[in-house]
XYZ file of N, CA and C in Angstrom:
765
model
N -126.352 -131.510 -69.309
C -127.205 -130.651 -69.667
C -127.131 -129.326 -69.979
N -125.941 -128.822 -69.654
C -125.255 -127.676 -69.805
C -125.057 -127.543 -71.343
N -123.980 -128.642 -71.671
C -123.675 -128.735 -73.057
C -124.655 -128.919 -74.086
N -125.946 -129.339 -73.941
C -127.224 -129.477 -74.513
C -127.826 -128.256 -74.596
N -127.799 -127.469 -73.497
C -128.419 -126.258 -73.373
C -127.762 -125.146 -74.461
N -126.352 -125.167 -74.162
C -125.603 -124.365 -75.033
C -125.500 -124.900 -76.336
N -125.963 -126.023 -76.876
C -125.998 -126.649 -78.345
C -127.422 -125.991 -78.841
N -128.614 -126.104 -78.001
C -129.641 -125.706 -78.355
C -129.891 -124.029 -78.540
N -129.370 -123.464 -77.757
C -129.412 -121.880 -77.697
C -128.726 -121.324 -79.071
N -127.430 -121.832 -79.197
C -126.513 -121.568 -80.509
C -127.129 -122.037 -81.807
N -127.839 -123.319 -81.490
C -128.588 -123.710 -82.797
C -129.613 -122.745 -83.427
N -130.532 -122.408 -82.145
C -131.472 -121.218 -82.569
C -131.051 -120.127 -82.828
N -129.779 -119.397 -82.277
C -129.400 -118.200 -82.875
C -128.971 -118.288 -84.562
N -128.266 -119.318 -84.888
C -127.957 -119.670 -86.062
C -129.016 -119.618 -86.939
N -130.137 -120.334 -86.721
C -131.366 -120.637 -87.804
C -132.236 -119.142 -87.671
N -132.034 -118.636 -86.447
C -133.288 -117.313 -86.451
C -132.512 -115.801 -86.381
N -131.160 -115.843 -85.837
C -130.781 -114.464 -85.774
C -131.063 -113.828 -84.561
N -132.039 -114.445 -83.468
C -132.051 -113.842 -82.510
C -130.867 -113.873 -81.548
N -130.845 -112.620 -80.804
C -129.910 -112.559 -79.894
C -129.389 -113.544 -78.937
N -128.172 -113.751 -78.572
C -127.794 -114.818 -77.557
C -128.346 -114.461 -76.369
N -128.059 -113.414 -75.700
C -128.367 -112.967 -74.457
C -129.895 -113.351 -74.277
N -130.706 -112.828 -75.188
C -132.302 -112.833 -75.151
C -132.840 -114.363 -74.711
N -132.082 -115.132 -75.225
C -132.441 -116.512 -75.279
C -131.923 -117.309 -73.993
N -130.454 -116.599 -73.697
C -129.743 -117.485 -72.654
C -130.050 -117.282 -71.196
N -130.406 -115.864 -71.126
C -130.900 -115.343 -69.488
C -132.011 -116.040 -69.112
N -133.169 -116.011 -69.726
C -134.341 -116.911 -69.009
C -134.276 -118.070 -68.819
N -133.502 -118.841 -69.909
C -133.182 -120.255 -69.712
C -132.215 -120.486 -68.421
N -131.426 -119.973 -68.457
C -130.219 -120.248 -67.040
C -130.901 -119.692 -65.992
N -132.014 -118.496 -65.863
C -132.531 -118.285 -64.552
C -133.899 -119.453 -64.450
N -134.568 -119.440 -65.223
C -135.674 -120.429 -64.923
C -135.501 -121.950 -64.854
N -134.878 -122.556 -65.782
C -134.391 -124.201 -65.736
C -133.174 -124.551 -65.068
N -132.439 -123.942 -64.922
C -131.109 -124.119 -63.996
C -130.962 -123.285 -62.635
N -132.070 -122.518 -62.541
C -131.780 -121.412 -61.163
C -130.636 -120.865 -60.919
N -130.206 -120.472 -62.093
C -128.816 -119.502 -61.911
C -129.177 -118.029 -61.611
N -128.674 -117.438 -60.503
C -129.197 -115.915 -59.962
C -128.926 -115.009 -61.176
N -129.936 -114.239 -61.119
C -130.318 -113.265 -62.381
C -128.841 -112.654 -62.765
N -128.169 -111.900 -61.902
C -126.789 -111.189 -62.359
C -125.857 -112.106 -62.669
N -125.634 -113.208 -62.538
C -124.736 -114.088 -63.087
C -125.363 -114.502 -64.336
N -126.583 -114.614 -64.657
C -127.047 -115.259 -65.807
C -127.037 -114.174 -66.834
N -126.836 -112.725 -66.476
C -126.582 -111.727 -67.484
C -125.286 -111.772 -67.928
N -124.212 -111.965 -66.859
C -122.950 -112.046 -67.050
C -122.551 -113.240 -68.246
N -123.237 -114.156 -67.920
C -122.920 -115.722 -68.883
C -123.524 -115.287 -70.004
N -124.934 -114.636 -69.940
C -125.392 -114.350 -71.211
C -124.729 -113.479 -72.306
N -124.047 -112.426 -71.859
C -123.225 -111.576 -72.589
C -121.809 -112.012 -72.918
N -121.334 -112.739 -72.125
C -120.193 -113.623 -72.589
C -120.285 -114.528 -73.683
N -121.170 -115.383 -73.559
C -121.881 -116.515 -74.547
C -122.268 -115.760 -75.834
N -122.739 -114.765 -75.824
C -122.972 -113.702 -76.915
C -122.041 -113.366 -77.934
N -120.893 -113.063 -76.791
C -119.576 -112.418 -77.523
C -118.965 -113.792 -78.231
N -118.958 -114.747 -77.537
C -118.396 -116.037 -78.106
C -118.733 -116.463 -79.307
N -120.372 -116.450 -79.212
C -120.819 -116.837 -80.554
C -120.628 -115.988 -81.547
N -120.976 -114.781 -81.479
C -120.874 -113.790 -82.543
C -119.261 -113.522 -83.077
N -118.104 -113.865 -82.373
C -116.799 -114.010 -82.542
C -116.848 -114.850 -83.708
N -117.670 -115.954 -83.903
C -117.631 -116.800 -84.894
C -117.911 -116.298 -86.150
N -119.185 -115.432 -85.918
C -119.944 -115.042 -87.224
C -119.576 -113.648 -87.670
N -118.599 -112.607 -87.014
C -118.258 -111.443 -87.172
C -117.210 -111.388 -88.355
N -116.187 -112.172 -88.255
C -115.343 -112.343 -89.645
C -115.684 -112.449 -90.685
N -116.623 -113.359 -91.231
C -117.104 -113.785 -92.007
C -118.079 -112.408 -92.752
N -118.407 -111.730 -91.973
C -119.517 -110.373 -92.223
C -118.421 -109.295 -92.584
N -117.176 -109.395 -92.230
C -116.131 -108.487 -92.441
C -115.857 -108.733 -93.800
N -115.382 -109.671 -94.056
C -114.911 -110.523 -95.447
C -115.850 -110.064 -96.420
N -117.215 -110.536 -96.275
C -118.177 -110.010 -97.318
C -118.357 -108.364 -97.321
N -117.683 -107.989 -96.435
C -117.914 -106.298 -96.609
C -119.152 -105.880 -96.138
N -119.739 -106.453 -95.253
C -121.146 -106.206 -94.751
C -121.494 -105.356 -93.604
N -120.133 -105.019 -93.124
C -120.162 -104.057 -91.802
C -119.864 -102.621 -92.333
N -120.844 -101.553 -92.156
C -120.865 -100.117 -92.497
C -120.159 -99.814 -91.088
N -118.749 -99.426 -91.477
C -117.770 -98.835 -90.280
C -118.280 -97.731 -89.756
N -118.354 -96.541 -90.643
C -118.723 -95.418 -90.143
C -119.896 -95.336 -89.293
N -121.244 -96.027 -89.618
C -122.347 -96.253 -89.077
C -122.235 -97.197 -87.537
N -121.198 -98.040 -87.681
C -120.874 -98.648 -86.679
C -120.354 -97.897 -85.406
N -119.589 -96.827 -86.001
C -118.979 -96.035 -85.070
C -120.124 -95.235 -84.334
N -121.028 -94.623 -85.129
C -122.050 -94.020 -84.312
C -122.867 -94.704 -83.502
N -122.850 -95.852 -83.556
C -123.722 -96.586 -82.635
C -122.910 -96.946 -81.657
N -121.742 -97.222 -81.665
C -120.796 -97.612 -80.331
C -120.640 -96.155 -79.583
N -120.635 -95.172 -80.109
C -120.596 -93.741 -79.477
C -121.628 -93.990 -78.311
N -122.741 -94.344 -78.746
C -123.514 -94.364 -77.556
C -123.852 -95.552 -76.895
N -123.710 -96.786 -77.761
C -123.616 -97.857 -77.140
C -122.767 -98.283 -76.116
N -121.414 -98.141 -76.188
C -120.096 -98.324 -75.437
C -120.613 -97.975 -73.857
N -120.842 -96.372 -73.752
C -121.135 -96.066 -72.588
C -122.298 -96.652 -71.869
N -123.483 -96.815 -72.501
C -124.658 -97.362 -72.221
C -124.577 -98.790 -71.597
N -123.600 -99.730 -72.276
C -123.674 -101.020 -71.675
C -122.619 -101.023 -70.201
N -122.023 -100.003 -70.279
C -121.145 -99.961 -68.797
C -122.053 -99.333 -67.963
N -123.156 -98.220 -68.149
C -123.931 -97.837 -67.305
C -125.007 -98.843 -66.849
N -125.552 -99.518 -67.831
C -126.530 -100.758 -67.570
C -125.730 -101.881 -66.555
N -124.462 -102.380 -66.885
C -123.739 -103.085 -66.086
C -123.958 -102.493 -64.616
N -123.430 -101.163 -64.412
C -123.331 -100.558 -63.024
C -124.674 -100.562 -62.433
N -125.636 -100.330 -62.964
C -127.063 -100.349 -62.519
C -127.234 -101.535 -61.861
N -127.204 -102.565 -62.905
C -127.319 -103.996 -62.175
C -126.882 -104.421 -60.976
N -125.523 -104.172 -61.001
C -124.580 -104.219 -59.790
C -125.056 -103.559 -58.660
N -125.626 -102.299 -58.906
C -126.280 -101.704 -57.841
C -127.518 -102.552 -57.127
N -128.527 -102.675 -58.259
C -129.488 -103.430 -57.666
C -129.172 -104.860 -56.808
N -128.038 -105.425 -57.360
C -127.697 -106.424 -56.375
C -127.284 -106.334 -55.212
N -126.545 -104.907 -55.174
C -126.101 -104.740 -53.888
C -127.230 -104.305 -52.826
N -127.993 -103.774 -53.497
C -129.303 -103.512 -52.517
C -129.904 -104.803 -52.215
N -129.821 -105.781 -52.671
C -130.641 -107.088 -52.302
C -132.041 -107.101 -53.168
N -132.069 -106.540 -54.134
C -133.334 -106.195 -54.915
C -133.361 -107.335 -56.004
N -133.415 -108.744 -55.387
C -133.632 -109.483 -56.611
C -134.754 -109.999 -57.201
N -135.663 -109.715 -56.520
C -137.138 -109.939 -56.937
C -137.570 -108.871 -57.961
N -137.117 -107.508 -57.515
C -137.257 -106.455 -58.444
C -136.545 -106.796 -60.090
N -135.228 -107.513 -59.518
C -134.597 -107.322 -60.826
C -135.052 -108.375 -61.747
N -135.775 -109.602 -61.122
C -136.305 -110.602 -62.101
C -137.659 -109.888 -62.684
N -138.384 -109.050 -62.091
C -139.712 -108.395 -62.585
C -139.010 -107.411 -63.947
N -137.899 -106.831 -63.628
C -137.470 -106.119 -64.673
C -136.981 -106.921 -65.995
N -136.448 -108.016 -65.580
C -135.929 -108.845 -66.746
C -137.075 -109.317 -67.740
N -138.126 -109.584 -66.778
C -139.156 -110.285 -67.397
C -140.172 -109.063 -68.218
N -140.150 -107.750 -67.440
C -140.601 -106.824 -68.451
C -139.900 -106.431 -69.699
N -138.537 -106.391 -69.673
C -137.715 -106.357 -70.802
C -138.153 -107.641 -71.917
N -137.880 -108.462 -71.252
C -138.387 -109.605 -72.378
C -139.387 -109.626 -73.088
N -140.389 -109.447 -71.942
C -141.980 -109.157 -72.626
C -142.016 -108.274 -73.571
N -141.230 -106.868 -73.549
C -141.484 -105.719 -74.309
C -140.727 -105.902 -75.607
N -139.574 -106.584 -75.860
C -138.770 -107.013 -76.786
C -139.537 -108.007 -77.486
N -140.205 -109.339 -77.042
C -140.803 -109.966 -77.940
C -142.087 -109.440 -78.421
N -142.758 -108.708 -77.908
C -144.200 -108.138 -78.362
C -143.543 -107.148 -79.519
N -142.460 -106.489 -79.408
C -142.093 -105.497 -80.647
C -141.904 -106.386 -81.534
N -141.156 -107.637 -81.394
C -140.723 -108.488 -82.750
C -141.755 -109.384 -83.187
N -142.915 -109.596 -82.320
C -144.201 -110.309 -82.889
C -144.942 -109.290 -83.659
N -145.051 -107.963 -83.471
C -145.416 -106.958 -84.291
C -145.062 -106.746 -85.575
N -143.430 -106.664 -85.190
C -142.660 -106.242 -86.518
C -142.797 -107.259 -87.307
N -142.956 -108.694 -87.026
C -142.731 -109.815 -87.931
C -144.048 -109.541 -88.978
N -145.137 -109.247 -88.502
C -146.312 -108.657 -89.540
C -146.254 -107.682 -90.561
N -144.882 -106.976 -90.619
C -144.885 -105.724 -91.581
C -144.120 -106.315 -92.577
N -144.528 -105.940 -93.656
C -143.980 -106.443 -95.287
C -142.460 -105.906 -95.424
N -141.670 -106.758 -95.605
C -140.142 -106.595 -95.773
C -140.222 -105.544 -96.898
N -139.217 -104.606 -96.840
C -138.767 -103.481 -98.094
C -137.425 -103.301 -98.238
N -136.956 -102.968 -99.247
C -135.986 -102.119 -99.225
C -135.986 -100.813 -98.734
N -134.644 -100.286 -98.199
C -134.648 -99.194 -97.653
C -133.748 -98.096 -98.265
N -133.389 -98.215 -99.735
C -132.224 -97.425 -100.204
C -132.864 -96.037 -100.209
N -133.971 -95.532 -100.052
C -134.308 -94.374 -100.120
C -134.496 -93.776 -98.868
N -134.184 -94.342 -97.899
C -134.193 -93.742 -96.467
C -133.160 -92.825 -96.274
N -133.265 -91.791 -95.785
C -132.213 -90.841 -95.926
C -131.405 -91.136 -94.668
N -130.077 -90.916 -94.979
C -128.770 -91.386 -93.983
C -128.952 -90.206 -92.573
N -129.493 -90.769 -91.653
C -129.476 -90.125 -90.222
C -128.474 -90.916 -89.309
N -127.476 -91.538 -89.761
C -126.907 -92.281 -88.823
C -126.299 -91.559 -87.304
N -125.987 -89.956 -87.574
C -125.667 -89.605 -86.208
C -126.724 -89.694 -84.885
N -127.911 -89.986 -85.404
C -128.933 -89.834 -84.524
C -128.703 -91.650 -83.775
N -127.924 -92.431 -84.332
C -127.742 -93.684 -83.746
C -127.170 -93.418 -82.557
N -126.405 -92.599 -82.414
C -125.435 -92.209 -81.146
C -126.158 -92.207 -79.976
N -127.489 -91.319 -80.341
C -128.497 -91.262 -78.810
C -129.347 -92.396 -78.852
N -129.744 -92.980 -79.782
C -130.677 -94.391 -79.790
C -130.067 -95.571 -79.001
N -128.307 -95.435 -79.312
C -127.856 -96.760 -78.786
C -127.415 -96.788 -77.366
N -127.659 -95.400 -76.895
C -127.144 -95.254 -75.321
C -128.390 -96.099 -74.786
N -129.672 -96.014 -74.543
C -130.593 -96.700 -73.905
C -130.409 -98.495 -74.410
N -130.031 -98.625 -75.653
C -130.078 -100.246 -75.786
C -128.796 -100.671 -75.561
N -127.899 -99.793 -75.435
C -126.482 -100.474 -74.487
C -126.729 -100.597 -72.933
N -127.487 -99.746 -72.511
C -127.732 -99.836 -71.126
C -128.732 -100.996 -70.889
N -129.739 -101.198 -71.764
C -130.390 -102.606 -71.645
C -129.733 -103.750 -71.798
N -128.674 -103.634 -72.700
C -127.845 -104.962 -72.987
C -127.203 -104.993 -71.477
N -126.297 -103.895 -70.967
C -125.595 -104.065 -69.919
C -126.488 -104.825 -68.599
N -127.566 -104.353 -68.571
C -128.769 -104.763 -67.507
C -129.139 -106.242 -67.703
N -129.612 -106.454 -69.146
C -130.111 -107.688 -69.117
C -129.669 -108.549 -69.920
N -128.746 -107.923 -70.655
C -128.093 -109.065 -71.764
C -129.095 -109.095 -73.241
N -130.146 -108.530 -73.075
C -130.890 -108.497 -74.347
C -131.361 -107.575 -74.827
N -131.710 -107.269 -76.424
C -132.056 -106.162 -77.015
C -131.046 -105.751 -78.237
N -129.865 -106.023 -78.093
C -128.976 -105.408 -78.905
C -129.418 -105.727 -80.498
N -129.819 -107.014 -80.659
C -130.056 -107.486 -82.142
C -131.122 -106.858 -82.546
N -132.269 -106.942 -81.853
C -133.634 -106.869 -82.374
C -133.822 -104.970 -82.391
N -133.321 -104.325 -81.227
C -133.619 -102.939 -81.569
C -132.479 -102.228 -82.377
N -131.257 -102.699 -82.320
C -130.293 -102.292 -83.639
C -130.825 -102.146 -84.941
N -131.506 -103.434 -85.460
C -131.646 -103.730 -86.857
C -132.915 -102.959 -86.827
N -133.785 -102.459 -85.811
C -134.765 -101.568 -86.232
C -134.497 -100.199 -86.558
N -133.804 -99.818 -85.795
C -132.817 -98.610 -85.795
C -132.143 -98.501 -87.141
N -131.533 -99.306 -87.372
C -130.688 -99.227 -88.811
C -131.338 -99.005 -90.032
N -132.645 -100.122 -90.013
C -133.660 -100.111 -91.189
C -134.224 -98.706 -90.975
N -134.442 -97.837 -89.964
C -135.368 -96.862 -90.046
C -134.381 -95.375 -90.252
N -133.179 -95.549 -89.808
C -132.149 -94.207 -90.132
C -131.274 -94.404 -91.040
N -130.921 -95.610 -91.880
C -129.978 -95.506 -92.622
C -130.393 -96.230 -94.014
N -129.846 -95.798 -95.034
C -130.250 -96.774 -96.476
C -129.304 -97.759 -96.466
N -128.707 -98.458 -95.706
C -128.201 -99.769 -95.727
C -128.874 -100.824 -96.252
N -128.263 -101.553 -97.007
C -128.693 -102.800 -97.706
C -128.924 -103.898 -96.679
N -129.865 -104.822 -96.635
C -130.217 -105.792 -95.519
C -129.011 -106.448 -95.084
N -128.061 -106.831 -96.326
C -127.007 -107.548 -95.866
C -125.877 -106.688 -94.843
N -126.164 -105.699 -95.234
C -125.286 -104.648 -94.259
C -125.755 -104.363 -92.991
N -127.167 -104.456 -93.050
C -127.768 -104.103 -91.534
C -127.670 -105.094 -90.756
N -127.657 -106.570 -91.279
C -127.220 -107.535 -90.661
C -125.745 -107.836 -90.014
N -125.106 -107.504 -90.898
C -123.534 -107.224 -90.650
C -123.169 -106.274 -89.543
N -123.797 -105.125 -89.682
C -123.140 -103.870 -88.823
C -123.959 -104.590 -87.368
N -125.106 -104.818 -87.559
C -125.831 -105.096 -86.229
C -125.055 -106.284 -85.300
N -124.607 -107.344 -86.304
C -124.005 -108.516 -85.450
C -122.696 -107.863 -84.910
N -122.086 -106.946 -85.634
C -120.600 -106.315 -85.098
C -120.922 -105.357 -83.935
N -121.922 -104.949 -83.919
C -122.167 -103.845 -82.487
C -122.445 -104.751 -81.485
N -123.423 -105.843 -81.867
C -123.825 -106.856 -80.724
C -122.644 -107.301 -80.105
N -121.398 -107.819 -80.957
C -120.210 -108.505 -80.499
C -119.471 -107.623 -79.587
N -119.333 -106.229 -80.006
C -118.639 -105.419 -79.598
C -119.338 -105.071 -77.781
N -120.369 -104.597 -77.877
C -121.199 -104.244 -76.672
C -121.219 -105.357 -75.698
N -121.594 -106.593 -76.373
C -121.331 -107.877 -75.347
C -119.792 -108.201 -74.716
N -118.942 -107.804 -75.564
C -117.763 -107.999 -75.285
C -117.544 -106.960 -74.013
N -117.617 -105.697 -74.167
C -117.547 -104.708 -73.212
C -118.165 -105.041 -71.965
N -119.553 -105.295 -71.854
C -120.361 -105.629 -70.958
C -120.290 -107.149 -70.084
N -119.564 -107.976 -71.004
C -118.849 -109.185 -70.154
C -117.707 -109.060 -69.487
N -116.697 -108.141 -70.020
C -115.791 -107.730 -69.290
C -116.173 -106.890 -68.007
N -117.245 -106.072 -68.205
C -117.594 -105.263 -66.837
C -118.261 -106.265 -65.853
N -119.305 -107.186 -66.237
C -119.500 -108.493 -65.269
C -118.608 -109.150 -64.803
N -117.602 -109.267 -65.698
C -116.465 -110.383 -64.971
C -115.596 -109.621 -64.057
N -115.536 -108.426 -64.171
C -114.909 -107.594 -63.212
C -115.368 -107.465 -61.748
N -116.765 -107.496 -61.664
C -117.535 -107.595 -60.880
C -117.651 -108.949 -60.179
N -117.263 -109.821 -60.755
C -117.300 -111.545 -60.348
C -118.743 -111.918 -60.470
N -119.625 -111.530 -61.434
C -120.768 -111.936 -61.555
C -120.851 -112.876 -62.674
N -120.381 -114.026 -62.523
C -120.018 -115.045 -63.469
C -119.841 -116.550 -62.714
N -119.917 -117.322 -63.566
C -119.656 -118.769 -63.490
C -119.040 -119.531 -64.639
N -117.530 -119.689 -64.323
C -116.608 -119.745 -65.602
C -116.914 -121.287 -66.059
N -117.234 -122.273 -64.741
C -117.331 -123.575 -65.392
C -118.803 -123.921 -66.508
N -119.821 -123.233 -65.929
C -120.928 -123.104 -66.651
C -120.972 -122.774 -67.968
N -119.872 -121.602 -67.806
C -119.721 -120.869 -69.223
C -119.007 -121.213 -70.257
N -117.981 -122.122 -69.776
C -117.289 -123.096 -70.791
C -118.151 -124.343 -71.250
N -118.989 -124.656 -70.292
C -119.796 -125.808 -70.984
C -120.859 -125.363 -71.862
N -121.264 -124.262 -71.738
C -122.140 -123.479 -72.754
C -121.887 -123.238 -74.302
N -120.268 -122.611 -73.902
C -119.629 -122.241 -75.002
C -119.442 -123.635 -75.915
N -118.837 -124.780 -75.170
C -118.367 -126.068 -75.851
C -119.794 -126.514 -76.728
N -120.784 -126.484 -75.960
C -121.903 -127.156 -76.611
C -122.382 -125.953 -77.977
N -122.270 -124.746 -77.401
C -122.843 -123.654 -78.534
C -121.948 -123.924 -79.790
N -120.802 -124.082 -79.715
C -119.797 -124.138 -80.917
C -120.566 -125.213 -81.885
N -120.816 -126.227 -81.596
C -121.581 -127.391 -82.284
C -122.726 -126.780 -82.754
N -123.596 -126.208 -81.933
C -124.966 -125.807 -82.239
C -124.743 -124.658 -83.114
N -123.647 -123.671 -83.266
C -123.750 -122.868 -84.377
C -123.227 -123.304 -85.655
N -122.257 -124.250 -85.605
C -122.183 -124.941 -86.682
C -123.210 -125.801 -87.620
N -124.157 -126.494 -86.506
C -125.252 -127.166 -87.067
C -126.293 -126.126 -87.747
N -126.604 -125.167 -86.967
C -127.464 -124.066 -87.343
C -127.075 -123.522 -88.714
N -126.089 -123.147 -88.887
C -125.628 -122.591 -90.212
C -125.735 -123.634 -91.235
N -125.133 -124.855 -91.135
C -125.684 -125.612 -91.971
C -127.149 -126.285 -92.550
N -127.848 -126.075 -91.570
C -129.294 -126.008 -91.384
C -130.148 -124.944 -92.133
N -129.583 -123.791 -92.032
C -129.988 -122.344 -92.152
C -130.458 -122.192 -93.339
N -130.088 -122.939 -94.655
C -130.423 -122.972 -95.941
C -131.955 -123.639 -96.348
N -131.943 -124.667 -95.272
C -133.137 -125.832 -95.556
C -134.416 -125.562 -94.427
N -134.218 -124.281 -93.701
C -135.345 -124.319 -92.795
C -135.805 -122.629 -92.748
N -137.020 -122.790 -93.009
C -137.347 -121.254 -93.401
C -137.247 -120.453 -92.009
N -136.747 -119.505 -92.027
C -136.249 -118.687 -90.830
C -137.461 -117.568 -90.273
N -138.375 -117.044 -90.885
C -139.395 -116.428 -90.318
C -140.278 -117.135 -89.531
N -140.936 -118.380 -89.579
C -141.991 -118.758 -88.875
C -141.239 -119.581 -87.455
N -140.051 -119.824 -87.785
C -139.087 -120.296 -86.552
C -138.977 -119.078 -85.560
N -138.600 -117.918 -86.236
C -138.550 -116.700 -85.393
C -139.758 -116.267 -84.691
N -140.705 -116.392 -85.405
C -142.173 -116.125 -84.726
C -142.483 -117.066 -83.673
N -142.136 -118.328 -83.799
C -142.364 -119.277 -82.564
C -141.689 -119.054 -81.434
N -140.244 -118.804 -81.789
C -139.441 -118.410 -80.596
C -139.874 -117.248 -79.977
N -140.197 -116.019 -80.521
C -140.547 -114.827 -79.724
C -142.050 -115.308 -78.995
N -142.755 -116.126 -79.506
C -144.008 -116.324 -78.935
C -143.651 -117.209 -77.570
N -142.536 -117.816 -77.716
C -141.984 -118.788 -76.336
C -141.361 -117.719 -75.168
N -140.583 -117.051 -76.136
C -139.853 -115.972 -74.919
C -140.787 -114.953 -74.439
N -141.824 -114.455 -75.092
C -142.906 -113.791 -74.597
C -143.696 -114.599 -73.346
N -143.839 -115.604 -73.427
C -144.383 -116.467 -72.174
C -143.354 -116.595 -71.154
N -141.958 -116.863 -71.619
C -141.154 -116.830 -70.620
C -141.073 -115.641 -69.713
N -141.152 -114.320 -70.234
C -141.074 -112.985 -70.062
C -142.489 -112.996 -68.907
N -143.516 -113.637 -69.052
C -144.747 -113.664 -68.308
C -144.458 -114.435 -67.133
N -143.636 -115.653 -67.210
C -143.293 -116.316 -66.180
C -142.449 -115.402 -65.405
N -141.642 -114.869 -65.469
C -140.841 -113.897 -64.747
C -141.553 -112.948 -63.947
N -142.309 -112.247 -64.879
C -143.307 -111.399 -63.892
C -144.500 -112.090 -62.702
N -145.036 -113.182 -63.524
C -145.814 -114.078 -62.323
C -144.912 -114.359 -61.071
N -143.618 -115.094 -61.097
C -143.055 -115.225 -60.191
C -142.618 -114.190 -59.231
N -142.291 -113.270 -59.872
C -142.065 -111.935 -59.217
C -142.920 -111.493 -58.283
N -144.424 -111.650 -58.912
C -145.700 -111.086 -58.251
C -145.850 -111.927 -57.012
N -145.715 -113.349 -57.437
C -145.828 -114.334 -55.951
C -145.063 -114.081 -54.896
N -143.891 -113.920 -55.366
C -142.817 -113.458 -54.444
C -143.141 -112.416 -53.393
N -143.601 -110.963 -54.258
C -143.766 -109.952 -53.733
C -145.119 -110.314 -52.761
N -146.023 -110.856 -53.413
C -147.532 -111.174 -52.566
C -147.350 -111.774 -51.264
N -146.350 -112.837 -51.230
C -146.168 -113.623 -50.093
C -145.403 -112.853 -49.074
N -144.591 -111.626 -49.424
C -143.946 -111.008 -48.417
C -145.157 -109.875 -47.820
N -146.126 -109.715 -48.430
C -147.055 -108.501 -47.895
C -147.630 -108.839 -46.623
């Protein structure tokens, strides 16, 4: 089952571009009953492993804007460490139900934004003034969200790059993938250090994920990306609602 889940997650990542952590965490928590802190650690490491396959090709194609990436990491790197520490603090306090509610809220917010954003017409942003230094401030909360939930780097990073830089669409994708890889790598290291992981489950997911990433890459030119992304965000919105419903049910039962 774990191999199949890893395959399916990586397949949808390759077909839609949706971040690995955004998909992985709710599936692990809701379908495999993995504790949320462990699911976040696995989601970050799994994301880094999948993006490790994608980053070299983006570098070879010169799609990574290194100066812009530097500004993003200036805020994103400390942010992901802070988010990881906050998650560890909640676990130490025993606030598992609060953690699940926060994860649900983050997932629903991200999915709602992406659903809204999918209705906006695509346009070139060559005339956008270069305000890359602002990325250092914006990527700090994004990094914190990634460290806390393993979700959000891809969706929010792309939106920031499109709004604040004149990068071509291919460079937006390449720079965002590189940013997601590095912050996932930093976050996974922090979670691994705190022992919030399951090595056997992680290896099984990665083993299935490698085949899923290859299959998705081969199919990506034949399957339209936009409708599939929209359907996936609707599904993730429902999963976020399930997180909140479960948390409310547990809270109401203790009253």
